[in-house]
Amino acid sequence: MSVWVIAEQREGTLQKVSLELLGKGRQIADKLEEKLVAVLAGYEVEKIADTLIKHGADEVIILDHILLKNYTTDGYTKAIAQIAMERKPEIIFIGATNIGRDLGPRLAARLKTGLTADCTGLDIDENTKNLLMTRPAFGGNLMATIECPNHRPQMATVRPGVFAVPCADDRRKGKIEKVAAQIKESDIRTVVEKIVKSLEDKVDITEAKVIVSGGRGVGNEEGFALLKELAHLLGGVVGASRAAVDAGWIGKDHQVGQTGKTVRPNLYIACGISGAIQHLAGMQESDFIIAINKDETAPIMSIADVALVGDLYKILPELINEIKGY
Ligand code: FAD
């Protein structure tokens, strides 16, 4: 009996969500008194296995094969399904990244079980010991808690940024087992010809340490250039409220909140954002929040560590000049 986290790596780099899942997975495994196992598929990826142990895994299963070098639905599904059928985990967690959203349903179908997609909460029912998987439903208007009482494994994809990355413990030791994946070329129907890196603007805000976020108060697309300048100076990225995204001032990739992305940067600067509950749901776990708003009674001001009352078009240029040392 074990709890599994499918660790996601791209070109040998571990995705942050995998560590977040190890943190939560550790708590769940402890409640069930089971082992926490990380499954790492790829080619020549052993060097990152130790990181998984240090972040909470008791054991790492490395599925190693040249055909797993790049992600393909067929290859990864077959390799992971084989080992899951053999070892019968109780629970499987996958990050709800583009890869995880593709892999999760396919794997669940292969294992003849259910999948709760895009979870924002996980717990164990004290009585039944079933996994409780919480996710927004009906466009985010209610939160549904879902159980999978009759099938195993219980499977969930989990939004990046929802859980904190646990501290690494260098003293942790665990078993690292390399398993040769039983796949052949004819199993894989897709060919990865080349990997095109995302454009500078297509940043993943869930990985950012600093986010400068803009709302309706920014007023127009040009205003976002100011936010971008500040973000750039702080080594961060630009986020946005749904109002700004709906107005077409910035792409949906940047939206923070219940129907956007969940973020927990070290610093979140909210500019011209009122702090609606759906926005707060996506950013209130940030370590330090600065809010800039003309209205001192805006809800964002009461959750901010520093609340600056005033026009963002006066405050931001001053802040930028200060950082530049003018
Ligand atoms: P507003 O609420 O209009 O606030 C603008 C703020 O800017 C005001 O506080 C104002 O005082 C201030 N301001 C104006 N001019 C200036 C200036 N020059 N300087 C400084 N401050 C200024 N919203 C999200 O953000 N993310 C989501 O994922 C999301 N999901 C949703 C899901 C559902 C089901 C629903 C119903 C709503 C969702 N919303 C979401 C929308 C949310 O309810 C709010 O409507 C939205 O967050 C408001 O965006 P805002 O704060 O930018 O705009």
Coordinates of N, CA, C and O in Angstrom, one line a residue, residues 3-129:
V3 N 1.3 5.7 -1.4 CA 0.8 6.9 -2.0 C 1.8 7.3 -3.0 O 3.0 7.4 -2.7
W4 N 1.4 7.5 -4.3 CA 2.3 7.8 -5.3 C 2.2 9.3 -5.8 O 1.1 9.8 -5.9
V5 N 3.3 9.9 -6.1 CA 3.4 11.2 -6.7 C 4.1 11.0 -8.1 O 5.2 10.5 -8.1
I6 N 3.5 11.3 -9.1 CA 4.2 11.2 -10.4 C 5.0 12.5 -10.6 O 4.5 13.6 -10.7
A7 N 6.3 12.4 -10.5 CA 7.2 13.5 -10.5 C 7.4 13.9 -12.0 O 7.7 13.1 -12.8
E8 N 7.2 15.2 -12.2 CA 7.3 15.7 -13.6 C 8.6 16.4 -13.9 O 9.0 17.3 -13.1
Q9 N 9.3 15.9 -14.9 CA 10.6 16.6 -15.2 C 10.5 17.0 -16.7 O 9.9 16.3 -17.5
R10 N 11.1 18.1 -17.0 CA 11.3 18.5 -18.4 C 12.7 18.7 -18.7 O 13.3 19.6 -18.0
E11 N 13.3 18.0 -19.6 CA 14.7 18.1 -20.0 C 15.5 18.0 -18.7 O 16.5 18.7 -18.5
G12 N 15.1 17.1 -17.8 CA 15.9 16.8 -16.6 C 15.7 17.8 -15.5 O 16.3 17.7 -14.4
T13 N 14.8 18.7 -15.7 CA 14.5 19.7 -14.6 C 13.2 19.4 -14.0 O 12.2 19.3 -14.7
L14 N 13.2 19.2 -12.7 CA 12.0 18.8 -11.9 C 11.0 20.0 -11.9 O 11.5 21.2 -11.7
Q15 N 9.7 19.8 -12.1 CA 8.8 20.9 -12.0 C 8.4 21.1 -10.5 O 8.3 20.1 -9.8
K16 N 8.2 22.3 -10.2 CA 8.0 22.7 -8.8 C 6.7 22.0 -8.2 O 6.7 21.6 -7.0
V17 N 5.7 21.8 -9.0 CA 4.5 21.2 -8.6 C 4.8 19.8 -8.0 O 4.1 19.3 -7.1
S18 N 5.8 19.1 -8.5 CA 6.1 17.7 -8.0 C 6.5 17.8 -6.5 O 6.2 16.9 -5.7
L19 N 7.3 18.8 -6.2 CA 7.7 19.0 -4.8 C 6.5 19.4 -3.9 O 6.4 18.9 -2.8
E20 N 5.7 20.3 -4.5 CA 4.5 20.6 -3.7 C 3.6 19.4 -3.4 O 3.1 19.2 -2.3
L21 N 3.5 18.5 -4.4 CA 2.8 17.3 -4.2 C 3.4 16.3 -3.2 O 2.7 15.6 -2.5
L22 N 4.7 16.3 -3.1 CA 5.4 15.5 -2.1 C 5.1 16.0 -0.7 O 4.9 15.2 0.2
G23 N 5.0 17.3 -0.6 CA 4.7 17.9 0.7 C 3.3 17.4 1.2 O 3.2 16.9 2.3
K24 N 2.4 17.6 0.3 CA 1.0 17.2 0.7 C 0.9 15.6 0.8 O 0.3 15.1 1.7
G25 N 1.6 15.0 -0.2 CA 1.6 13.5 -0.2 C 2.1 12.9 1.1 O 1.7 11.9 1.6
R26 N 3.1 13.6 1.6 CA 3.8 13.1 2.9 C 2.7 13.1 4.0 O 2.6 12.2 4.8
Q27 N 1.9 14.3 4.1 CA 0.9 14.3 5.1 C -0.2 13.2 5.0 O -0.6 12.6 5.9
I28 N -0.6 13.0 3.7 CA -1.6 12.0 3.4 C -1.1 10.6 3.7 O -1.7 9.8 4.4
A29 N 0.2 10.4 3.3 CA 0.8 9.0 3.6 C 0.9 8.8 5.1 O 0.7 7.7 5.5
D30 N 1.3 9.8 5.8 CA 1.4 9.7 7.3 C 0.1 9.4 7.9 O 0.0 8.5 8.8
K31 N -1.0 10.1 7.4 CA -2.3 9.8 8.0 C -2.7 8.3 7.7 O -3.4 7.7 8.5
L32 N -2.3 7.8 6.6 CA -2.7 6.4 6.2 C -1.7 5.4 6.7 O -1.9 4.2 6.5
E33 N -0.6 5.9 7.2 CA 0.5 5.1 7.6 C 1.0 4.2 6.5 O 1.2 3.0 6.5
E34 N 1.2 4.9 5.3 CA 1.6 4.2 4.1 C 2.9 4.9 3.7 O 3.3 6.0 4.1
K35 N 3.6 4.3 2.7 CA 4.8 4.8 2.1 C 4.5 5.9 1.1 O 3.5 5.8 0.4
L36 N 5.4 6.9 1.0 CA 5.2 7.9 -0.1 C 6.2 7.5 -1.2 O 7.5 7.5 -0.9
V37 N 5.7 7.3 -2.4 CA 6.6 6.9 -3.5 C 6.6 7.9 -4.6 O 5.5 8.3 -5.0
A38 N 7.7 8.4 -5.1 CA 7.7 9.2 -6.3 C 8.1 8.4 -7.5 O 9.0 7.6 -7.4
V39 N 7.3 8.6 -8.6 CA 7.6 7.9 -9.8 C 8.1 8.9 -10.8 O 7.5 9.9 -11.1
L40 N 9.3 8.6 -11.3 CA 10.0 9.5 -12.1 C 10.3 8.9 -13.5 O 11.1 7.9 -13.6
A41 N 9.6 9.3 -14.5 CA 9.8 8.7 -15.8 C 10.7 9.7 -16.7 O 10.6 10.9 -16.6
G42 N 11.6 9.1 -17.5 CA 12.4 9.9 -18.3 C 13.6 9.1 -18.8 O 13.6 7.8 -18.8
Y43 N 14.6 9.8 -19.2 CA 15.8 9.1 -19.7 C 17.0 9.8 -19.0 O 17.2 11.0 -19.1
E44 N 17.8 9.0 -18.3 CA 19.0 9.5 -17.6 C 18.6 10.6 -16.6 O 19.2 11.7 -16.7
V45 N 17.6 10.3 -15.8 CA 17.1 11.4 -14.9 C 17.5 11.0 -13.4 O 17.0 11.7 -12.5
E46 N 18.4 10.0 -13.2 CA 18.7 9.6 -11.8 C 19.1 10.7 -11.0 O 18.9 10.7 -9.8
K47 N 19.8 11.7 -11.6 CA 20.4 12.8 -10.7 C 19.4 13.6 -10.0 O 19.7 14.2 -9.0
I48 N 18.1 13.6 -10.4 CA 17.1 14.3 -9.6 C 16.3 13.5 -8.6 O 15.5 14.0 -7.9
A49 N 16.6 12.2 -8.6 CA 15.9 11.3 -7.7 C 16.1 11.7 -6.2 O 15.2 11.7 -5.4
D50 N 17.3 12.1 -5.9 CA 17.7 12.4 -4.6 C 16.9 13.6 -4.0 O 16.5 13.7 -2.9
T51 N 16.6 14.6 -4.9 CA 15.8 15.7 -4.6 C 14.4 15.3 -4.1 O 13.9 15.9 -3.1
L52 N 13.9 14.3 -4.7 CA 12.6 13.8 -4.3 C 12.6 13.2 -2.9 O 11.7 13.3 -2.2
I53 N 13.7 12.5 -2.6 CA 13.8 11.9 -1.3 C 13.9 13.0 -0.3 O 13.2 13.0 0.8
K54 N 14.8 14.0 -0.6 CA 15.0 15.1 0.4 C 13.7 15.9 0.7 O 13.5 16.5 1.7
H55 N 12.8 15.8 -0.3 CA 11.5 16.6 -0.1 C 10.4 15.7 0.4 O 9.2 16.1 0.3
G56 N 10.7 14.5 0.8 CA 9.6 13.7 1.5 C 9.4 12.3 1.0 O 8.7 11.5 1.7
A57 N 9.9 11.9 -0.2 CA 9.6 10.6 -0.7 C 10.3 9.5 0.1 O 11.5 9.8 0.5
D58 N 9.7 8.4 0.4 CA 10.4 7.3 1.0 C 11.1 6.5 0.0 O 12.1 5.8 0.3
E59 N 10.6 6.5 -1.2 CA 11.1 5.7 -2.3 C 10.9 6.4 -3.6 O 10.0 7.1 -3.8
V60 N 11.9 6.2 -4.5 CA 11.7 6.7 -5.9 C 11.8 5.5 -6.9 O 12.8 4.7 -6.8
I61 N 10.8 5.4 -7.7 CA 10.9 4.5 -8.8 C 11.2 5.2 -10.1 O 10.5 6.1 -10.5
I62 N 12.4 4.9 -10.7 CA 12.8 5.6 -11.9 C 12.4 4.7 -13.1 O 12.9 3.5 -13.2
L63 N 11.6 5.2 -13.9 CA 11.2 4.5 -15.2 C 12.1 5.0 -16.3 O 11.9 6.2 -16.7
D64 N 13.1 4.3 -16.6 CA 14.1 4.8 -17.5 C 14.1 4.2 -18.9 O 14.1 2.9 -19.0
H65 N 14.0 5.0 -19.9 CA 14.0 4.5 -21.3 C 14.3 5.6 -22.2 O 13.7 6.7 -22.0
I66 N 15.0 5.4 -23.3 CA 15.3 6.4 -24.3 C 14.0 6.9 -24.8 O 13.8 8.1 -25.2
L67 N 13.0 6.1 -24.9 CA 11.7 6.5 -25.5 C 10.9 7.4 -24.6 O 9.8 7.9 -24.9
L68 N 11.4 7.5 -23.3 CA 10.7 8.4 -22.4 C 11.4 9.7 -22.2 O 11.1 10.5 -21.3
K69 N 12.4 9.9 -23.1 CA 13.2 11.2 -23.0 C 12.3 12.4 -23.1 O 12.4 13.3 -22.4
N70 N 11.4 12.4 -24.1 CA 10.4 13.4 -24.3 C 9.0 12.9 -23.9 O 8.8 11.7 -24.2
Y71 N 8.2 13.7 -23.3 CA 6.9 13.2 -22.9 C 6.0 12.9 -24.2 O 6.0 13.7 -25.1
T72 N 5.4 11.7 -24.1 CA 4.4 11.4 -25.1 C 3.3 10.7 -24.3 O 3.6 10.0 -23.3
T73 N 2.1 10.9 -24.7 CA 0.9 10.3 -24.0 C 1.1 8.8 -23.9 O 0.9 8.2 -22.9
D74 N 1.3 8.2 -25.1 CA 1.4 6.7 -25.2 C 2.5 6.2 -24.3 O 2.3 5.2 -23.5
G75 N 3.7 6.7 -24.5 CA 4.9 6.2 -23.8 C 4.7 6.3 -22.3 O 4.9 5.3 -21.6
Y76 N 4.4 7.4 -21.8 CA 4.3 7.6 -20.4 C 3.1 6.9 -19.8 O 3.3 6.3 -18.7
T77 N 2.0 6.8 -20.5 CA 0.9 6.1 -20.0 C 1.2 4.6 -19.8 O 1.0 4.0 -18.8
K78 N 1.8 4.1 -20.9 CA 2.1 2.6 -20.8 C 3.1 2.3 -19.7 O 2.9 1.4 -18.9
A79 N 4.2 3.1 -19.7 CA 5.2 2.8 -18.7 C 4.7 2.9 -17.2 O 4.9 2.0 -16.4
I80 N 3.9 4.0 -17.0 CA 3.5 4.2 -15.6 C 2.3 3.2 -15.3 O 2.3 2.7 -14.2
A81 N 1.4 2.9 -16.2 CA 0.3 2.0 -16.0 C 0.9 0.6 -15.6 O 0.4 -0.1 -14.7
Q82 N 1.9 0.2 -16.4 CA 2.5 -1.2 -16.1 C 2.9 -1.3 -14.7 O 2.5 -2.3 -14.0
I83 N 3.7 -0.3 -14.2 CA 4.2 -0.5 -12.8 C 3.1 -0.3 -11.8 O 3.1 -0.9 -10.7
A84 N 2.1 0.6 -12.1 CA 1.0 0.8 -11.2 C 0.1 -0.5 -11.1 O -0.3 -0.9 -10.0
M85 N 0.0 -1.2 -12.2 CA -0.8 -2.4 -12.1 C -0.1 -3.5 -11.3 O -0.7 -4.3 -10.6
E86 N 1.2 -3.5 -11.4 CA 2.0 -4.4 -10.7 C 2.0 -4.1 -9.2 O 1.8 -5.0 -8.4
R87 N 2.2 -2.8 -8.8 CA 2.4 -2.5 -7.4 C 1.2 -2.0 -6.7 O 1.2 -1.8 -5.5
K88 N 0.1 -1.7 -7.4 CA -1.2 -1.3 -6.9 C -1.1 -0.2 -5.8 O -1.4 -0.5 -4.6
P89 N -0.8 1.0 -6.2 CA -0.8 2.1 -5.2 C -2.2 2.4 -4.8 O -3.2 2.1 -5.5
E90 N -2.4 3.0 -3.6 CA -3.7 3.3 -3.1 C -4.1 4.6 -3.7 O -5.3 4.8 -4.0
I91 N -3.2 5.5 -3.9 CA -3.5 6.9 -4.4 C -2.4 7.3 -5.4 O -1.2 6.9 -5.2
I92 N -2.8 8.0 -6.4 CA -1.8 8.6 -7.4 C -2.1 10.1 -7.5 O -3.2 10.5 -7.9
F93 N -1.1 11.0 -7.2 CA -1.2 12.4 -7.5 C -0.4 12.8 -8.6 O 0.8 12.4 -8.8
I94 N -1.0 13.7 -9.5 CA -0.2 14.2 -10.6 C -0.5 15.7 -10.7 O -1.6 16.2 -10.4
G95 N 0.6 16.5 -11.0 CA 0.4 18.0 -11.1 C -0.5 18.3 -12.3 O -0.4 17.7 -13.4
A96 N -1.4 19.3 -12.1 CA -2.3 19.6 -13.2 C -1.6 20.6 -14.2 O -2.1 21.7 -14.4
T97 N -0.5 20.2 -14.7 CA 0.2 21.0 -15.7 C -0.3 20.5 -17.1 O -1.2 19.6 -17.1
N98 N 0.2 21.1 -18.1 CA -0.3 20.6 -19.5 C 0.0 19.1 -19.6 O -0.9 18.4 -20.1
I99 N 1.2 18.7 -19.2 CA 1.5 17.3 -19.3 C 0.6 16.4 -18.3 O 0.0 15.4 -18.7
G100 N 0.4 16.9 -17.1 CA -0.4 16.1 -16.1 C -1.8 16.0 -16.5 O -2.5 15.0 -16.3
R101 N -2.4 17.1 -17.1 CA -3.8 17.1 -17.6 C -4.0 16.1 -18.7 O -5.1 15.7 -19.0
D102 N -2.9 15.9 -19.5 CA -3.0 14.9 -20.6 C -2.8 13.5 -20.0 O -3.6 12.6 -20.4
L103 N -1.8 13.3 -19.2 CA -1.5 12.0 -18.7 C -2.5 11.4 -17.7 O -2.9 10.3 -17.8
G104 N -3.0 12.3 -16.8 CA -3.9 11.8 -15.7 C -5.1 11.0 -16.2 O -5.3 9.9 -15.9
P105 N -6.0 11.6 -17.1 CA -7.1 10.9 -17.6 C -6.8 9.6 -18.3 O -7.5 8.6 -18.2
R106 N -5.7 9.6 -19.1 CA -5.3 8.4 -19.9 C -4.9 7.3 -18.9 O -5.3 6.1 -19.1
L107 N -4.2 7.7 -17.9 CA -3.7 6.7 -16.9 C -4.9 6.1 -16.1 O -5.0 4.9 -15.9
A108 N -5.8 7.0 -15.8 CA -6.9 6.6 -15.0 C -7.8 5.6 -15.8 O -8.2 4.6 -15.3
A109 N -7.9 5.9 -17.1 CA -8.7 5.0 -17.9 C -8.0 3.6 -18.0 O -8.6 2.6 -17.9
R110 N -6.7 3.6 -18.2 CA -5.9 2.4 -18.3 C -6.0 1.6 -17.0 O -6.0 0.4 -17.0
L111 N -6.1 2.3 -15.9 CA -6.1 1.6 -14.6 C -7.6 1.3 -14.1 O -7.8 0.8 -13.0
K112 N -8.5 1.7 -15.0 CA -9.9 1.5 -14.8 C -10.4 2.0 -13.4 O -11.0 1.4 -12.6
T113 N -10.0 3.3 -13.3 CA -10.4 4.0 -12.0 C -10.9 5.4 -12.4 O -10.9 5.8 -13.6
G114 N -11.3 6.2 -11.4 CA -11.7 7.6 -11.7 C -10.6 8.5 -11.4 O -9.5 8.2 -10.9
L115 N -10.8 9.8 -11.8 CA -9.8 10.8 -11.6 C -10.6 12.1 -11.3 O -11.5 12.5 -12.0
T116 N -10.1 12.8 -10.2 CA -10.7 14.1 -9.9 C -9.6 15.1 -10.5 O -8.5 15.1 -10.0
A117 N -10.0 15.9 -11.4 CA -9.1 16.8 -12.1 C -9.0 18.2 -11.4 O -10.0 18.6 -10.9
D118 N -7.8 18.8 -11.4 CA -7.7 20.2 -11.1 C -8.0 20.5 -9.6 O -8.7 21.5 -9.3
C119 N -7.6 19.6 -8.7 CA -7.9 19.7 -7.3 C -7.2 20.9 -6.7 O -6.1 21.3 -7.0
T120 N -7.9 21.5 -5.7 CA -7.3 22.6 -4.9 C -7.2 22.2 -3.4 O -6.7 23.0 -2.6
G121 N -7.7 21.1 -3.1 CA -7.6 20.6 -1.7 C -7.6 19.1 -1.6 O -8.3 18.4 -2.5
L122 N -6.9 18.5 -0.7 CA -6.8 17.1 -0.5 C -6.8 16.7 1.0 O -6.1 17.4 1.7
D123 N -7.5 15.7 1.3 CA -7.5 15.3 2.7 C -7.9 13.8 2.8 O -8.3 13.2 1.8
I124 N -7.9 13.3 4.0 CA -8.3 11.9 4.2 C -9.5 11.9 5.1 O -9.6 12.6 6.2
D125 N -10.6 11.2 4.8 CA -11.7 11.0 5.6 C -11.3 10.1 6.8 O -10.9 9.0 6.6
E126 N -11.5 10.7 8.0 CA -11.0 9.9 9.2 C -11.7 8.6 9.4 O -11.0 7.6 9.8
N127 N -12.9 8.5 9.0 CA -13.7 7.2 9.2 C -13.4 6.2 8.1 O -13.0 5.0 8.3
T128 N -13.6 6.6 6.8 CA -13.5 5.6 5.7 C -12.1 5.5 5.2 O -11.8 4.5 4.5
K129 N -11.2 6.4 5.6 CA -9.8 6.5 5.1 C -9.8 6.7 3.5 O -8.8 6.5 2.9

